[in-house]
Amino acid sequence: MRHRTKKILKITGITLVSIVVLVTAVIAVAINFVFTPEKLTPVVLKVANQNLNAKLDMKSVELTFFSTFPRFGVKLTDGSLVSKSIRDSLWQRTDSLLTFKRAIVVVDVADYLRAKKISLNRLRLDSINLYAYKGKDGVANWDIVASDTVAETDTTSTGPIASEIDIRRIVVRHATVTYDDRETRVFANLWDANLKLSAHLKRGHSMLALDFDNKNIFFWQDGELLAHRIASRLKTEIEFNRAQRTIALHDALLDVNGVELDLKGSVRRDTVAKALDVDLQYGLHAPSLERVLHMIPESVVKKEEVSAQGDVTLNGIVKGLYGKDRMPMITLKVLIDKASAKYARLPYGIDEFKADFFGQVDLSKQKPSYLDLKIFHFKGAHTDILADAKVTDLLGDPDITLNTQSTIDLTALAQTFPLQEGVSIEGNVDADLRLRCRLSSIKKKDLGRIKALGKLNMTRLALRDKNKDFEFTSDASLRFFGNDVLGAQAQIKNIVLHSPQLNSTVEQLSASIKTTNPQDTTRIATVRCQVNANKLKASMSDSLLLFCGKTNATVHLQPAENKPTQPQVQLTLEADTLFCRLGDNRLGMDKAGIRLKAKQVKDSIWIPQGTVGFNRLFVRTPMSSLPIRVQKTAVSVGNRTITLHNATMRIGRSDLTASGSIHNLYAAMRRNKMLKANLSLTSRNLNCNQLIRAISFPQDTTQIETETDTTSTPLKLFVIPKNIDFELQTNLKRVRYGKMVFTNVHGAVDVRNQAIHLKELGMEGLGATMNTTLIYQARKPQSGYAGFDFKLHNINIGKLVDFIPSLDTIVPMLRSFQGKVEFNVSAESALDSCLNLKIPTLRSAIHVEGDSLVLLDGETFAEISKKFLFKNKERNLIDSISVNISVADGNVTVYPFVIEMDRYRAAVGGTQDLDMNFNYHISILKSPIPFKLGLNISGNLDKMKFGMGKAKYKDAVTPVEIHKVDSTIVKMGEQIVRDFRRVMRR
């Protein structure tokens, strides 16, 4: 019998295992080979898009079993849902309803087949972005259920789809929810929200358990920011009553920034008003003074053991209709009476604390919105604070009233509360103030309508927070004497403010404020403030530093001339020393005087206008190693423009006098915006060598300033800043460049597109008169570009090579001539890092013309004279010469030209490359020899070959042919000029 039982069990076990294995194998085959994501995804998307008024897209739809054992599930990956309810195509941001990274759904199909019960075992959503939008016309992007075009059937015969719905677990992680309701003008945003939900839904009655939290709530209403930086958590049970259309909250606990509130009430659908009828009550969870003290931010006060007593009430309601143009009313009541407290291990405590506050906000503006602090009384630690305050017309133009009589010992208070490590407070405050103003007066800068009376004294006040790198110390005495207007006197000593954003120190400051003409409410009240300060210093991070020595200033706040409701500020300031650092730019003034008038064009934008004068000005920028020193002058400021009036400055050994305007200086220095200028410049001496070195080597401040004109420091390519657009008119008496000195330089100069354009400058130099057009451009220090058009009148040939050293390579024959010529050259070329022309990139057209020249007796001429039986002389006079030369693609072409000397007339021409390999020909057109000869010269300067032959150029130097060549060279030069001028186009 036992043996038979074992056999039956064995067979049964084997059968069951076989069935399990078989079922598992079938499921595995079905999941991996039949219902694969590649097959399921298009089917699911097709069915969904046919039944939704939306476009659903997903990366994959996967059938799961083993990861959701023992039930089947569906895994969705990288999905997006775009609504078509607003527009069918050309979708915008408002149409994107939902995106998610991953979703898993597990449903019990057996429950539905057996009892028509929908059982959702698990729903998990990760990284959701939900954008719920409703337009002004009431159309919402979440209305995506497609309308049924088939005639409606009698639903009473078919019955409900399900008898009940059982949701066992819904988990949402890291969701961002945006609600944009243009109909009610509400915008809300939930960041990093998480949700856990379970529910049991029946036809008439449903229950739901919810646990929700998020890191930040952002809420706007009618363009006003009402909530920000609010972390919350809600844990509650919710009851749905379908018959009464009511949602009720049970045992709800709401946590707002660490403050726990009990919440109860209901939300009911009002079908008549087409809105939600909200009726909620909230109150502090387990109210006590201890819990109130724990509401103090932990960044300031430690949460330590405290013994407290007293009556504490904190509650409020949210009641009213929520719908189109309707918002519920919110109230808050705080009442603390007969309260006292003391932290353990601290010498002082709170002897008496009383507060009575009530606030009411009705966003629909059906009832008044206001805040009312009836009393705030704190006594203890040598401190007695008594205050009351009220703000009426909260959603309109708030009317603020504050009264206080307080004596505060901050040193003792620091031993009353367990401040965090690094936080300390010291000093004494004595206040007896009565203040009343409207918020519009502050926003509109109508400060004269602030009514203040009383005093405020601060003695050895010190507030420090080492954790946030903050410190404030001061001794101050303020007196307010304007019962109906703003009037005050202030005496402040040794102010020190230190923070990561702003640092400021003032050794001494006194101020008096007086208001006139407050009766006319259609105009800004006139306020006059007289300020005397000594050693004022302020800085913002590492970008801005300001220092004033002894300073006297008068500030007038008055109505603008054309708009009396707009403020206008007039500033008169005198300072013996003024220094400013903006980034790496430094500016210093000696005996500065400022008279400015500023108009407000936007909330934080003021446009100044006036004059700034000084005895001496010192400017240093990182773009140059040389400082700019300006002599006594005054500049005008207005409309984002600085106007110079004969401002004389020195930059190293150069002097300049500038008149004109500079635009957008602050934006250029602070935000690298375009700096524009239109200036007229005059100078007695301009040393380009030193200026170029100062720009090329901006760090070598000492060396550049001490270098002399004869210093052999090589020039370096200098980069023109991107944000410069200058138009200059120059009149320069003396200019040094290299070893050359030019005088009477005059003409226009443009600087833009990282280029300098000399526009037909006239000048004298090298013993000649010159007209110069030049463009220099460098975007990086390794390479640049130059284009020029020089016209030199009556210049010595020997000095041409000093002026253009590359000519010695391009036209080596010039070394064989003496005398003065007319020299015209148009060229463009790339530059190397040492400002030298890159000869292979050179394109040029050259014309040289002169008479009474001397051909020097050299080795080459001696060989030529031997061939033609010239009378060899030390100085061989040439009647006239006119040469055209072109340079392109690394080749130099000398067009045939006529040269007459002694009894001979010859035509010379040929070509050469930039390696000095040449091929020239000389045709003898007139000589004592009764026939015409030709001489071919080839090779290079080290090894020349001479050969006799026919005269090739006997027909190439006729007047017609010479005119053709002249025209060709002129046109080539004009084309080169047009090409390089394109660099300056805006």
PDB file of C-alpha atoms in Angstrom, residues 674 720-726 750-756 775-779 981-986:
ATOM      1  CA  MET A 674      29.038  95.812 -29.702  1.00  0.00           C
ATOM      2  CA  ILE A 720      41.084  93.389 -33.337  1.00  0.00           C
ATOM      3  CA  PRO A 721      38.282  92.708 -30.789  1.00  0.00           C
ATOM      4  CA  LYS A 722      35.014  91.418 -32.245  1.00  0.00           C
ATOM      5  CA  ASN A 723      32.798  93.932 -30.455  1.00  0.00           C
ATOM      6  CA  ILE A 724      34.257  97.148 -31.929  1.00  0.00           C
ATOM      7  CA  ASP A 725      32.633  99.316 -34.596  1.00  0.00           C
ATOM      8  CA  PHE A 726      34.452 102.677 -34.846  1.00  0.00           C
ATOM      9  CA  ASP A 750      36.978 102.578 -39.845  1.00  0.00           C
ATOM     10  CA  VAL A 751      37.364  99.731 -37.349  1.00  0.00           C
ATOM     11  CA  ARG A 752      34.860  96.850 -37.519  1.00  0.00           C
ATOM     12  CA  ASN A 753      34.590  93.167 -38.450  1.00  0.00           C
ATOM     13  CA  GLN A 754      37.911  92.697 -36.616  1.00  0.00           C
ATOM     14  CA  ALA A 755      39.544  94.882 -39.268  1.00  0.00           C
ATOM     15  CA  ILE A 756      41.068  98.376 -39.641  1.00  0.00           C
ATOM     16  CA  ILE A 775      42.728  97.168 -44.720  1.00  0.00           C
ATOM     17  CA  TYR A 776      44.158  95.041 -41.945  1.00  0.00           C
ATOM     18  CA  GLN A 777      42.207  92.114 -40.505  1.00  0.00           C
ATOM     19  CA  ALA A 778      43.206  89.519 -37.907  1.00  0.00           C
ATOM     20  CA  ARG A 779      40.730  87.118 -36.302  1.00  0.00           C
ATOM     21  CA  ARG A 981      37.054  96.527 -49.359  1.00  0.00           C
ATOM     22  CA  ARG A 982      34.439  93.764 -49.117  1.00  0.00           C
ATOM     23  CA  VAL A 983      35.979  92.873 -45.760  1.00  0.00           C
ATOM     24  CA  MET A 984      34.452  96.013 -44.251  1.00  0.00           C
ATOM     25  CA  ARG A 985      30.899  95.447 -45.416  1.00  0.00           C
ATOM     26  CA  ARG A 986      28.404  95.277 -42.565  1.00  0.00           C
TER      27      ARG A 986
END
